[in-house]
Coordinates of C-alpha atoms in Angstrom, one line a residue:
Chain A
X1 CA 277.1 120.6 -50.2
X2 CA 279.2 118.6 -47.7
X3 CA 278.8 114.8 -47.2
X4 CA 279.8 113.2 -44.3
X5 CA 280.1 109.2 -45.1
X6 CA 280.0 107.3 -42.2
X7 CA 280.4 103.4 -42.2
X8 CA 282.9 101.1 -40.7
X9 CA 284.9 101.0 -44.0
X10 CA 287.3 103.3 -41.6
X11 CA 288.6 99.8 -40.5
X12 CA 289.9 98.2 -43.9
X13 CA 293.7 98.9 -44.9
X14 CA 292.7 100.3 -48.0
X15 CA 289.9 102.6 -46.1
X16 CA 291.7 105.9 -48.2
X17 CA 291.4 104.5 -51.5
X18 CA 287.6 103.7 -50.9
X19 CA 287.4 107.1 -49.3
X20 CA 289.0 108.2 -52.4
X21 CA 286.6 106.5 -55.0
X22 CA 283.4 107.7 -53.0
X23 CA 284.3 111.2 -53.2
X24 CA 285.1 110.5 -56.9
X25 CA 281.1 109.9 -56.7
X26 CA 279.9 112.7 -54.7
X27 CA 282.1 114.8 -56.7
X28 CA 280.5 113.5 -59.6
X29 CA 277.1 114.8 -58.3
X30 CA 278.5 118.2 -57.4
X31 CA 278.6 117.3 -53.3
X32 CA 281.8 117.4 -51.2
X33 CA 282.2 113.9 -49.1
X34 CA 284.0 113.9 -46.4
X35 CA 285.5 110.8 -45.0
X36 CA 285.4 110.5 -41.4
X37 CA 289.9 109.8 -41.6
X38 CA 290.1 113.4 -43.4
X39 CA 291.8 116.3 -40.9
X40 CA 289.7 117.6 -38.5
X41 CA 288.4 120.9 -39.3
X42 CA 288.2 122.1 -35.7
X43 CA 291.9 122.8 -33.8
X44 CA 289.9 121.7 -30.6
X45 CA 289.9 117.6 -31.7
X46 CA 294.0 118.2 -31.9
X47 CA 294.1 118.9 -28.1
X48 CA 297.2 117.3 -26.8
X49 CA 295.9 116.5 -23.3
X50 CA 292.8 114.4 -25.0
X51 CA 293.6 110.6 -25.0
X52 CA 294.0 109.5 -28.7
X53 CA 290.8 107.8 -28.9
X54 CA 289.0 110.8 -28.0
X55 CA 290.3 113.1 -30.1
X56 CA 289.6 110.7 -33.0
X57 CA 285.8 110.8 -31.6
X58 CA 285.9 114.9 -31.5
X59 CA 287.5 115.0 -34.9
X60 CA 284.2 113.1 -36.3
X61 CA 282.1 115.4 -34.5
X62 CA 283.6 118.3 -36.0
X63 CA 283.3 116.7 -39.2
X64 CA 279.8 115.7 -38.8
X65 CA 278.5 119.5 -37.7
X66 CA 280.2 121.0 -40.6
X67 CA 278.1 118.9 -42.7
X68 CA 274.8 119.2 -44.6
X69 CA 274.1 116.3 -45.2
X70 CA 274.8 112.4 -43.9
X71 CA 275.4 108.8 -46.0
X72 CA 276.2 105.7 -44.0
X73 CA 277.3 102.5 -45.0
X74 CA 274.7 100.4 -43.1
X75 CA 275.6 96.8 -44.1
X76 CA 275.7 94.5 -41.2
X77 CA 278.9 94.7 -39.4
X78 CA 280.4 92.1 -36.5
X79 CA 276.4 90.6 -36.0
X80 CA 272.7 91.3 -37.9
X81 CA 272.6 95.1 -37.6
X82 CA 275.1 98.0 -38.8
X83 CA 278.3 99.2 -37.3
X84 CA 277.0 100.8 -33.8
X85 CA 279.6 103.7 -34.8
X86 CA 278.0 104.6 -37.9
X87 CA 274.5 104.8 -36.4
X88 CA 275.8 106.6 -33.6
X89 CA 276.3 109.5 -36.8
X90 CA 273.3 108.6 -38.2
X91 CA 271.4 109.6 -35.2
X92 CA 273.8 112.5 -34.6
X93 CA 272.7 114.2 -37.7
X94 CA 269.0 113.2 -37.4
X95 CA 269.6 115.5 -33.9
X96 CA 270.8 118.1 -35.6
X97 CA 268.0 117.8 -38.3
X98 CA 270.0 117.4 -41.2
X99 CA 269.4 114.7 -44.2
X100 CA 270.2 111.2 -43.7
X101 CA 270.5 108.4 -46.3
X102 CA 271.8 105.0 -46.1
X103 CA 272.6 102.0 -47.9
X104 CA 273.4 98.6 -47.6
X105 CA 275.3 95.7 -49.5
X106 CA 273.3 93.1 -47.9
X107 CA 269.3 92.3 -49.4
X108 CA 268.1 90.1 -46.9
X109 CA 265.5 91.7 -44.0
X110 CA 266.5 92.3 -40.4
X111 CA 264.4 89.4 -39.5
X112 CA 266.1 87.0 -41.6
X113 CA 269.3 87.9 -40.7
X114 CA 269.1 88.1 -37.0
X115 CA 267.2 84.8 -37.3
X116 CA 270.7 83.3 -39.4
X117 CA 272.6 84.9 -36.5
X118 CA 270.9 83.3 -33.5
X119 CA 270.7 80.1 -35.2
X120 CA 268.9 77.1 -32.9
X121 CA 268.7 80.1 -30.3
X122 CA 265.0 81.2 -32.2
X123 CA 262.3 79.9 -31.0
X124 CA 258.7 80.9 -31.7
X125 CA 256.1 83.0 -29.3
X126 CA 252.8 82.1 -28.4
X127 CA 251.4 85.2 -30.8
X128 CA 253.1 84.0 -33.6
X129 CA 256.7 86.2 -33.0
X130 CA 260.1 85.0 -32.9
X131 CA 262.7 85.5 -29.3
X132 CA 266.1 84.9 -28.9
X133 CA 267.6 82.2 -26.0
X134 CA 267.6 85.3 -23.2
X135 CA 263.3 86.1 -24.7
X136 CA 263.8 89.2 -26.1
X137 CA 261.9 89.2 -29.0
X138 CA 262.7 89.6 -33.1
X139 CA 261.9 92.8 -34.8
X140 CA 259.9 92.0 -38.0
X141 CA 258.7 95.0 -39.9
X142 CA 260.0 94.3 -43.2
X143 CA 263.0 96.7 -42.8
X144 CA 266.6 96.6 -42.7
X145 CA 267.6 97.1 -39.5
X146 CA 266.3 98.3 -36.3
X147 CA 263.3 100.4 -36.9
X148 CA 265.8 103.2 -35.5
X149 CA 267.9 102.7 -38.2
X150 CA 265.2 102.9 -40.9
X151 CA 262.8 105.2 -38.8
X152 CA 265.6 108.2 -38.8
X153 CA 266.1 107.7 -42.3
X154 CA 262.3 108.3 -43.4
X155 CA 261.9 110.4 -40.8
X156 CA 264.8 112.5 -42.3
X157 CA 262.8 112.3 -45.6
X158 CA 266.3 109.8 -46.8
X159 CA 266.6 107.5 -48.7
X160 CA 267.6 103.3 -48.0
X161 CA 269.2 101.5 -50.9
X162 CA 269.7 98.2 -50.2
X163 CA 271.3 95.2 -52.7
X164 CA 272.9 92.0 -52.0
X165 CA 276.2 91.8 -53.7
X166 CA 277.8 89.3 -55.3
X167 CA 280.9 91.5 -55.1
X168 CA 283.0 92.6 -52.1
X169 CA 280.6 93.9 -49.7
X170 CA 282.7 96.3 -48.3
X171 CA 284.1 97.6 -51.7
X172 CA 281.1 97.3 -53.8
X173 CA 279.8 101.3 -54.7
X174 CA 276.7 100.7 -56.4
X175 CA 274.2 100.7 -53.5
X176 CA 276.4 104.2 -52.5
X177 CA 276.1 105.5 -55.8
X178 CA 272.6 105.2 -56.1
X179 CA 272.3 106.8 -52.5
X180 CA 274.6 109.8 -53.5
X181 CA 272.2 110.5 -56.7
X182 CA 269.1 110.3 -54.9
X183 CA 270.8 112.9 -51.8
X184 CA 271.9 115.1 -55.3
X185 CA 268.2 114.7 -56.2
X186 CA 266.9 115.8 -52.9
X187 CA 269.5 118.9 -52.6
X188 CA 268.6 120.3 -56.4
X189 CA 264.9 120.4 -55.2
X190 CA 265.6 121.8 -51.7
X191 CA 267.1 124.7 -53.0
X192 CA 264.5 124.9 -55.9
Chain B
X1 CA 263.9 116.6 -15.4
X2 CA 262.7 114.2 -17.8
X3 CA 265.0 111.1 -18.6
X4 CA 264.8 109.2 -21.3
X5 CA 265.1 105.3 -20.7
X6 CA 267.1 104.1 -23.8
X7 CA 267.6 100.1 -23.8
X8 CA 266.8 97.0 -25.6
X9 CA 265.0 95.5 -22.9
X10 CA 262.0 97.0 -24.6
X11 CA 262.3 93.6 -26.6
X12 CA 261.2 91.7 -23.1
X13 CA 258.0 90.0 -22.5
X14 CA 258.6 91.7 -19.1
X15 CA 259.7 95.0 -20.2
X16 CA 256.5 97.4 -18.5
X17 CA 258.0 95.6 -14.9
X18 CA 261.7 96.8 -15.6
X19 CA 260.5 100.1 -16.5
X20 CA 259.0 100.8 -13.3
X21 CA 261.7 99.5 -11.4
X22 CA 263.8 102.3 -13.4
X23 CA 261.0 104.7 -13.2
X24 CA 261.3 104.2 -9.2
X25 CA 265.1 104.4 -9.1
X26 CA 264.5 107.7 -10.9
X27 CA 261.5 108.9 -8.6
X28 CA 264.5 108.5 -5.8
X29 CA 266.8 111.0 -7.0
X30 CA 264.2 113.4 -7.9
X31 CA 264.0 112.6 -11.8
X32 CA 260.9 111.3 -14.1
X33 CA 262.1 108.8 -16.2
X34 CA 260.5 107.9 -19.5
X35 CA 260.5 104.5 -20.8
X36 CA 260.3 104.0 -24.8
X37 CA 256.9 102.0 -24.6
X38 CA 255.4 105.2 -22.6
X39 CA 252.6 106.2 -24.7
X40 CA 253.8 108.9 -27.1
X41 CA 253.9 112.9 -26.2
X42 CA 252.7 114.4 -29.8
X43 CA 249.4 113.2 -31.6
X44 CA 251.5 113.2 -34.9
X45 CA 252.9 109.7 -33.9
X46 CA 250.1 108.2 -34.5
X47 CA 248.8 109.4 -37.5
X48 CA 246.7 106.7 -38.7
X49 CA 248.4 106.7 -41.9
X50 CA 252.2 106.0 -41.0
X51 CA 253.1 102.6 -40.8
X52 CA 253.5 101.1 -37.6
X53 CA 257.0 100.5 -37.5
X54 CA 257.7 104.7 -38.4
X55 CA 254.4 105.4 -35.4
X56 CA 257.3 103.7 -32.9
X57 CA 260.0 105.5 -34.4
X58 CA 258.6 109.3 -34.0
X59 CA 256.7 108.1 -30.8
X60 CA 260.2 107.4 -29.5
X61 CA 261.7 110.5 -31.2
X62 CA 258.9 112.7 -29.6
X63 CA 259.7 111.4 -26.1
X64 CA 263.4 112.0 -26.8
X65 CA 262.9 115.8 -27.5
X66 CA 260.9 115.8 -24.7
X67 CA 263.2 114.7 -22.4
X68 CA 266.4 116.6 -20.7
X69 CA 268.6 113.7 -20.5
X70 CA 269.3 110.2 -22.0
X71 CA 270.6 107.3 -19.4
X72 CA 271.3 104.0 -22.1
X73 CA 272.0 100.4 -21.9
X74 CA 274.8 99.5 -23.6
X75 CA 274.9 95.7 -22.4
X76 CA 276.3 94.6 -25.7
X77 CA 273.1 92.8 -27.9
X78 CA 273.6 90.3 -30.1
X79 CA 277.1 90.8 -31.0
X80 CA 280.0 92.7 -29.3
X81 CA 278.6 95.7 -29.5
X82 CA 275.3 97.9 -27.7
X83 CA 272.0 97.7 -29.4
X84 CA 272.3 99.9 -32.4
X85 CA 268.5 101.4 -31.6
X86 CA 270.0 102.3 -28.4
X87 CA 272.7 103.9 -29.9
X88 CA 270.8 106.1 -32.4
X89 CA 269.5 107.4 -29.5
X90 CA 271.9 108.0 -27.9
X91 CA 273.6 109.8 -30.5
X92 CA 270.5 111.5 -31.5
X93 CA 270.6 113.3 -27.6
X94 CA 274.0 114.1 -28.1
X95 CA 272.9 115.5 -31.6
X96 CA 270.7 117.7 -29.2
X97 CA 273.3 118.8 -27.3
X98 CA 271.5 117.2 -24.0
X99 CA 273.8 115.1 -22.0
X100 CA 273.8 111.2 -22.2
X101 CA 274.8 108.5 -19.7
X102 CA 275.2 104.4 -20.0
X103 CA 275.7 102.0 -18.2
X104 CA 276.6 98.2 -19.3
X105 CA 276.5 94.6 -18.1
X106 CA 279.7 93.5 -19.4
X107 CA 282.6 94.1 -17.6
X108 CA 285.1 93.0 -20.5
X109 CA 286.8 95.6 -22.8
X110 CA 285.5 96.3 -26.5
X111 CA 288.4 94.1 -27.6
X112 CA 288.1 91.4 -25.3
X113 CA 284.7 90.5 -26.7
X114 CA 285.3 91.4 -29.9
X115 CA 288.0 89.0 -30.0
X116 CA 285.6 86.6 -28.3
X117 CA 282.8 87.2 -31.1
X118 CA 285.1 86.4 -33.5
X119 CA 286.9 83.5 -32.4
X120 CA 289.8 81.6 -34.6
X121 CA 289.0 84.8 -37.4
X122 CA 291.0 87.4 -36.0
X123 CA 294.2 87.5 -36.9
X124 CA 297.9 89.9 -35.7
X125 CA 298.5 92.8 -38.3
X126 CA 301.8 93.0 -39.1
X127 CA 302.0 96.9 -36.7
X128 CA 300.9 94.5 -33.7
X129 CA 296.6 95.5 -33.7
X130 CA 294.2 92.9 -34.9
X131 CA 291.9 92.4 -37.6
X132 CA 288.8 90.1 -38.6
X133 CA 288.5 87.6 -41.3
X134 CA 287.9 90.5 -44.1
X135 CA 291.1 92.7 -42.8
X136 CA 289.1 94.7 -40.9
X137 CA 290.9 96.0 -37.4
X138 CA 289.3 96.0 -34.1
X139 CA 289.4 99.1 -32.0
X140 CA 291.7 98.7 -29.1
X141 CA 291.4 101.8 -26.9
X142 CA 290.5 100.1 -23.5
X143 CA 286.9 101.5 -24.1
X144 CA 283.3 99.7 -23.7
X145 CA 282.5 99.8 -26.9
X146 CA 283.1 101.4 -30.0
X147 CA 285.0 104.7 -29.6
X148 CA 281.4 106.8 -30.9
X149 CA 279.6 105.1 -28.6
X150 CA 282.2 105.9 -25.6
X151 CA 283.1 109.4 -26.6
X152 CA 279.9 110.4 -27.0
X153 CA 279.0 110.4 -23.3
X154 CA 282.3 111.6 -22.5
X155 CA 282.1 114.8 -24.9
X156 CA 278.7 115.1 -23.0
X157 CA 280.3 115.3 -19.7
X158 CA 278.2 112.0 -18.8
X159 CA 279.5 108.6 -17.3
X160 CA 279.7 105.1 -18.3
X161 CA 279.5 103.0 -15.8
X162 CA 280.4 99.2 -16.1
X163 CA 280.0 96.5 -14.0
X164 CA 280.2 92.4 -14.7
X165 CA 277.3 91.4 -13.6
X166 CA 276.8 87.9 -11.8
X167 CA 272.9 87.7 -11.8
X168 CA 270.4 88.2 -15.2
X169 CA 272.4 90.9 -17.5
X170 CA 268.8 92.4 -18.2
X171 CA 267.4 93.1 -14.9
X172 CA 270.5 93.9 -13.0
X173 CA 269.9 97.5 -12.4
X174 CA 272.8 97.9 -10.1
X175 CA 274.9 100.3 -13.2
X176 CA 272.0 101.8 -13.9
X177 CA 271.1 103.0 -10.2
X178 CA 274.6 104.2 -10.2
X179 CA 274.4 106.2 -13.4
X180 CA 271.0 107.8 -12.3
X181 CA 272.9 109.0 -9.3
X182 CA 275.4 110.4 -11.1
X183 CA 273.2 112.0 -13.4
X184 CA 271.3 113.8 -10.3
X185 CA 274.5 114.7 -9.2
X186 CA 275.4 116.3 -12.8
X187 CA 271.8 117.9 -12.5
X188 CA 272.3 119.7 -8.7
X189 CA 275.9 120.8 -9.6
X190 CA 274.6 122.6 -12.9
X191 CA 271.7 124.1 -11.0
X192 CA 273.6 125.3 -8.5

């Protein structure tokens, strides 16, 4: 089964010898990851006339439909919630009705993070909520991210494994690794 | 044609009043636009037994199946970036195959403001790009936002339109009547 693992590690220096060890996992598991920096399977995302930055976005496409299955990195990325790229795939694959599973190197809950975030910006609502300076309000359902993020996941029937490192949060496979068995667990009784 | 509202002014105390005023613009050019809050489609969002965080999620994931077209607001949220519920959704519709449309706020590029998030933590790589405090580069394609999030609606055949706006970035609905006009037009010209 192909893997497609999304996450925002595409923007480290050493994003192919992450790419490299998560396969290593997957591989482990008898699944295929694919790394959104591998060739694009379709000649279409090489199209010369395309600007660059398009053809990179086509490329993922292609990648993404010729997968079964999806895992993103979902630790918070520039700000309280994950890399908007990533969950751009995540919902992508929730379209096409294919498994998604995420994971995330960071424990604390949406709520508490976003609250870190805005800082003195929180202030409290008359029923008891938190809003931000501008008075849009503070998700607090217990979950990782936007209920969204979490929703497609269930939804999906997924799974979310989250941890809070002491490691390097962007290097740190344990939280994948446990993701990648529980997707292996999930495929051996699909097929069962 | 149904259109499906995506935007994180749902967070808003005031949130019912912007949807009508999108729900009007809408009426104008002949479409039904349908606002996250709407009251769900299918009976199976709210199944008692769900929690109500996941009731939201397929609530909002009914009316996005139901609908023909996504117009989103990708006024960056709490970081450089669009709201990443938003942006499932709008990846989700694209997952689909239906086409999606945005519209932002912000006139700056991707870059600009993700330099401006960042502040005194990005740093020159030694090829000329940038990258944050943990080595991570920052896109730099002249785009809105991330190159998913931008691509996306391009692939689709939608637009993006941007504006910088001078009056409240949340009720400014001047890039989003513009966008629902281009979406009629999109709708006419594949009708005809």
């Amino acid at each position: 089964m192909r893997v497609y693992l999304a996450g925002p590690e595409v923007f480290l220096p050493d994003a192919l010898e992450i790419a490299a060890a998560k396969k290593r996992i997957c591989a482990a598991h008898g699944l295929e990851g694919v790394f959104p920096l591998d060739p694009p399977p379709e000649a279409a995302a090489a199209a010369a006339e395309r600007p660059y930055w398009l053809r990179i976005y086509l490329g993922n496409e292609a990648h993404l439909r010729s997968c079964a299955a999806l895992i993103a990195n979902l630790t918070p990325f520039r700000g309280p919630s994950a890399d908007v790229g990533t969950v751009f795939e995540l919902g992508f694959m929730r379209g096409l009705g294919r498994p998604v599973f995420g994971y995330s190197n960071a424990g604390a809950d949406f709520l508490e993070r976003t609250r870190a975030f805005l800082g003195p910006g929180v202030r409290r609502r008359g029923d008891g909520g938190f809003e931000d300076a501008e008075g849009m309000g503070l998700e607090d359902f217990g979950l990782a991210d936007n209920l969204m993020v979490d929703g497609g996941i269930a939804a999906a029937g997924g799974a979310f494994e989250r941890q809070e490192t002491g490691g390097d949060r962007w290097r740190d496979l344990g939280a994948f690794a446990r993701c990648v068995a529980r997707l292996a667990q999930w495929s051996s009784a699909s097929r069962a």
